[in-house]
């Protein structure tokens, strides 16, 4: 049984030393320890001694290994990306606090040691049983495991979870399909279950949302923030000088109203991109950045970096986040940064999570090229009063709750999971036990109780079947009904009865490999089922198809979990 542990001493020892990245993570773990401990107490009460199995977990942080080139560590103190380290520090803490048996590796040597691969026989397949129930790694680590575990990786891959900042869509993950249909990238095609990829924000329901945490405030801190807010103080988002390039015009408008602060890294001279009227503090330790954000009223992004942790920290400290809308949206099809990433996701602003999940009054997203709109937004911000806000899913308790639920319920290994074997779905095709009944809301169908003998997580009771509009993805279709697409439930709706339940008259039913299926094509009254279970995908749309979508409800502030998911 796993027992919550709030002492972080052993975790700090395990993280090791010798790299700036590891020191950064350890500082963060220490700083947030009390917050994690009280969250653990609250979750423990909430779960009321619910039995939790203790898992043997290996965390192999591939991007920090020398063998992957480790480009991040040398930049920790120089304005390089820190989001990944924030997230890994929080993942390690969550797993430790949940009381699992944790091993941490940041080099190939340690990886071999933990996996029991004999020294000097690095590419020799691991022959015995895998000594772990779960392995958390990243794309670099996955590649290293492939090289050094050889064939046995295939055998053990259901135990792997890939921490993948921006997400991987099923069409890119499926090797054969990606190759045939132009979805092949440098990263994808591992043929994992798409929910084995875990993202930094809930970008797409096809992947699992791992997340990270931001600092929480106590009552005294809240009061002192209220007292000390400076209405005309702005902090610019961007610790690297290049992020300020070409932004003089916006800075000049902003400077008409506000005192501007920056935390841009510099060595000896002030970077030329940062105008003289900006008060630049240089790169700050996380704790000091928090203090600066507590005084500031506005945190302003100029378009880069995308989707980082800092805006959540700013909003949690009572700032309003002002950011540019991207029209057209940025994606791997039109933007260098996303090119080659295994997703077609359209990024509608610098921080779509802030835009869509938080929104006004904490987040204002405008077209920066429209000076009037930009100007008006700044004036509005100076007079708007906001409370510090942190979505539950980014609190320690929220992250512990979510990671706990994944660890205890997600199962990609047992033969019944995540899908029934093909032959049992064939049995269903020829006559399932009349699975659908109509709810009072006739556009939404629900699974009848006679199907509850199938075990599933999220539970079948959460399933709501919907048809998308032509040209609409299941992500959007579920969203517009106030629900979220749940790929783990696709297997239950990939049957011909689902079409009749939605009043689609099928001239013919066929089964094909296509990430948009199951779907209905009005042109030929054709009903198409999904042939390859790894291709079930919430993302993706085509003007030709109305897609069948498995939607579910979600908890307020915890989109990863349905109401009956705990
Ligand atoms: N950060 C910091 N000092 C600074 C500016 C930022 O420690 O002067 C931290 C910040 O607290 C955040 C992390 O850097 O947790 C990552 O921030 P960002 O959103 O910029 O994402 P990145 O691009 O670094 O992944």
Coordinates of N, CA, C and O in Angstrom, one line a residue, residues 19-22 24-25 59-76 80-89 91-92 105-108 111 136-145 162-165 187 200:
X19 N 24.7 19.4 -11.7 CA 24.2 20.1 -12.9 C 23.3 21.2 -12.4 O 22.6 21.1 -11.4
X20 N 23.4 22.3 -13.1 CA 22.6 23.5 -12.7 C 21.1 23.1 -12.7 O 20.3 23.6 -11.9
X21 N 20.7 22.3 -13.7 CA 19.3 21.9 -13.8 C 18.8 21.2 -12.6 O 17.7 21.4 -12.1
X22 N 19.7 20.3 -12.0 CA 19.3 19.5 -10.9 C 19.2 20.4 -9.6 O 18.3 20.3 -8.8
X24 N 18.4 23.6 -9.7 CA 17.2 24.4 -9.9 C 16.0 23.5 -9.4 O 15.1 24.0 -8.7
X25 N 15.9 22.3 -9.8 CA 14.8 21.4 -9.4 C 14.8 21.2 -7.9 O 13.7 21.2 -7.3
X59 N 11.9 7.0 -13.0 CA 11.8 8.3 -13.8 C 13.1 8.5 -14.5 O 14.2 8.6 -13.8
X60 N 13.1 8.4 -15.8 CA 14.3 8.6 -16.6 C 14.2 9.9 -17.4 O 13.4 10.0 -18.3
X61 N 14.9 10.9 -16.9 CA 14.8 12.3 -17.5 C 15.8 12.3 -18.7 O 16.9 12.8 -18.6
X62 N 15.3 11.9 -19.9 CA 16.2 11.8 -21.1 C 16.9 13.1 -21.5 O 18.0 13.1 -21.8
X63 N 16.1 14.2 -21.4 CA 16.7 15.5 -22.0 C 17.8 16.0 -21.1 O 18.6 16.8 -21.6
X64 N 17.9 15.5 -19.9 CA 19.0 16.0 -19.0 C 20.3 15.1 -19.1 O 21.3 15.3 -18.5
X65 N 20.2 14.0 -19.9 CA 21.4 13.1 -19.9 C 22.4 13.7 -20.9 O 22.1 14.4 -21.8
X66 N 23.7 13.4 -20.5 CA 24.8 13.9 -21.4 C 24.7 13.3 -22.8 O 25.0 13.9 -23.8
X67 N 24.2 12.0 -22.8 CA 24.1 11.3 -24.1 C 23.1 12.0 -25.0 O 23.2 11.8 -26.2
X68 N 22.1 12.8 -24.5 CA 21.2 13.5 -25.4 C 21.7 14.9 -25.7 O 21.1 15.7 -26.4
X69 N 22.9 15.2 -25.2 CA 23.5 16.5 -25.5 C 23.2 17.5 -24.4 O 23.9 18.5 -24.3
X70 N 22.3 17.2 -23.5 CA 21.9 18.1 -22.4 C 22.1 19.6 -22.7 O 23.0 20.3 -22.1
X71 N 21.3 20.2 -23.6 CA 21.5 21.6 -24.0 C 20.8 22.5 -22.9 O 21.1 23.7 -22.9
X72 N 20.0 21.9 -22.1 CA 19.2 22.8 -21.1 C 20.0 23.2 -19.9 O 20.0 24.4 -19.5
X73 N 20.7 22.2 -19.3 CA 21.4 22.5 -18.0 C 22.3 23.8 -18.1 O 22.2 24.6 -17.2
X74 N 23.2 23.9 -19.1 CA 24.0 25.1 -19.1 C 23.3 26.4 -19.3 O 23.8 27.5 -19.0
X75 N 22.0 26.4 -19.6 CA 21.2 27.6 -19.9 C 20.3 28.0 -18.7 O 19.6 29.0 -18.8
X76 N 20.3 27.2 -17.6 CA 19.4 27.4 -16.5 C 19.6 28.8 -16.0 O 18.6 29.5 -15.7
X80 N 17.6 30.4 -20.4 CA 17.1 29.3 -21.2 C 15.7 28.8 -20.7 O 15.3 29.2 -19.6
X81 N 15.1 27.8 -21.4 CA 13.8 27.3 -21.0 C 13.9 26.6 -19.6 O 14.8 25.8 -19.3
X82 N 12.9 26.9 -18.8 CA 12.9 26.3 -17.4 C 11.6 25.5 -17.2 O 11.5 24.8 -16.2
X83 N 10.6 25.7 -18.1 CA 9.3 25.0 -18.0 C 9.5 23.5 -17.8 O 8.8 23.0 -16.9
X84 N 10.3 22.9 -18.6 CA 10.4 21.4 -18.5 C 11.0 21.0 -17.1 O 10.6 20.1 -16.5
X85 N 11.9 21.9 -16.6 CA 12.5 21.5 -15.3 C 11.5 21.7 -14.1 O 11.4 21.0 -13.2
X86 N 10.6 22.8 -14.3 CA 9.6 23.0 -13.4 C 8.7 21.8 -13.3 O 8.4 21.2 -12.3
X87 N 8.3 21.3 -14.5 CA 7.4 20.1 -14.6 C 8.0 18.9 -14.0 O 7.4 18.1 -13.3
X88 N 9.3 18.6 -14.4 CA 9.9 17.4 -13.9 C 10.1 17.4 -12.4 O 9.9 16.4 -11.7
X89 N 10.4 18.6 -11.8 CA 10.5 18.7 -10.4 C 9.2 18.4 -9.7 O 9.1 17.7 -8.7
X91 N 6.7 16.6 -11.0 CA 6.3 15.2 -11.2 C 7.0 14.3 -10.2 O 6.4 13.5 -9.5
X92 N 8.3 14.6 -10.0 CA 9.1 13.8 -9.0 C 8.5 14.0 -7.6 O 8.3 13.0 -6.9
X105 N 16.7 8.5 -12.7 CA 17.9 8.4 -13.5 C 18.1 9.6 -14.5 O 17.1 10.0 -15.1
X106 N 19.3 10.2 -14.5 CA 19.6 11.3 -15.4 C 20.8 10.9 -16.3 O 21.4 11.8 -16.8
X107 N 21.1 9.6 -16.4 CA 22.2 9.2 -17.2 C 22.0 7.8 -17.7 O 21.2 7.1 -17.1
X108 N 22.6 7.5 -18.8 CA 22.5 6.1 -19.3 C 23.0 5.1 -18.4 O 22.4 4.0 -18.2
X111 N 20.4 4.5 -15.9 CA 19.3 3.7 -16.5 C 19.6 2.2 -16.6 O 18.8 1.4 -16.2
X136 N 8.4 6.7 -16.3 CA 8.1 8.0 -16.8 C 9.4 8.5 -17.5 O 10.5 8.5 -16.9
X137 N 9.3 8.9 -18.8 CA 10.5 9.4 -19.5 C 10.0 10.5 -20.5 O 8.9 10.9 -20.4
X138 N 10.9 10.9 -21.4 CA 10.5 11.8 -22.5 C 11.0 11.2 -23.8 O 11.4 10.1 -23.8
X139 N 10.8 11.9 -24.9 CA 11.1 11.4 -26.2 C 12.6 11.0 -26.3 O 13.0 10.0 -26.9
X140 N 13.5 11.8 -25.7 CA 14.9 11.4 -25.7 C 15.1 10.1 -24.9 O 15.9 9.2 -25.4
X141 N 14.5 10.0 -23.8 CA 14.6 8.8 -23.0 C 14.1 7.5 -23.7 O 14.6 6.5 -23.6
X142 N 13.0 7.7 -24.4 CA 12.4 6.6 -25.2 C 13.4 6.1 -26.2 O 13.6 4.9 -26.4
X143 N 14.0 7.0 -26.9 CA 15.0 6.7 -27.9 C 16.2 5.9 -27.3 O 16.6 4.9 -27.8
X144 N 16.6 6.4 -26.1 CA 17.7 5.7 -25.4 C 17.3 4.3 -25.0 O 18.0 3.4 -25.1
X145 N 16.0 4.2 -24.5 CA 15.6 2.9 -24.1 C 15.5 1.9 -25.3 O 15.8 0.8 -25.2
X162 N 5.2 9.0 -21.5 CA 6.1 9.9 -22.1 C 5.7 11.3 -21.8 O 4.6 11.8 -22.1
X163 N 6.5 12.1 -21.1 CA 6.3 13.5 -20.8 C 6.6 14.3 -22.0 O 7.7 14.3 -22.5
X164 N 5.6 14.9 -22.6 CA 5.6 15.4 -23.9 C 5.0 16.8 -23.9 O 3.7 16.9 -24.0
X165 N 5.8 17.8 -23.8 CA 5.3 19.2 -23.5 C 4.1 19.6 -24.4 O 3.1 20.0 -23.9
X187 N 9.7 13.0 -34.2 CA 9.4 12.6 -32.8 C 8.4 11.4 -32.8 O 8.6 10.5 -31.9
X200 N 1.9 19.1 -20.8 CA 2.1 20.2 -19.8 C 0.8 21.0 -19.5 O 0.6 21.4 -18.4

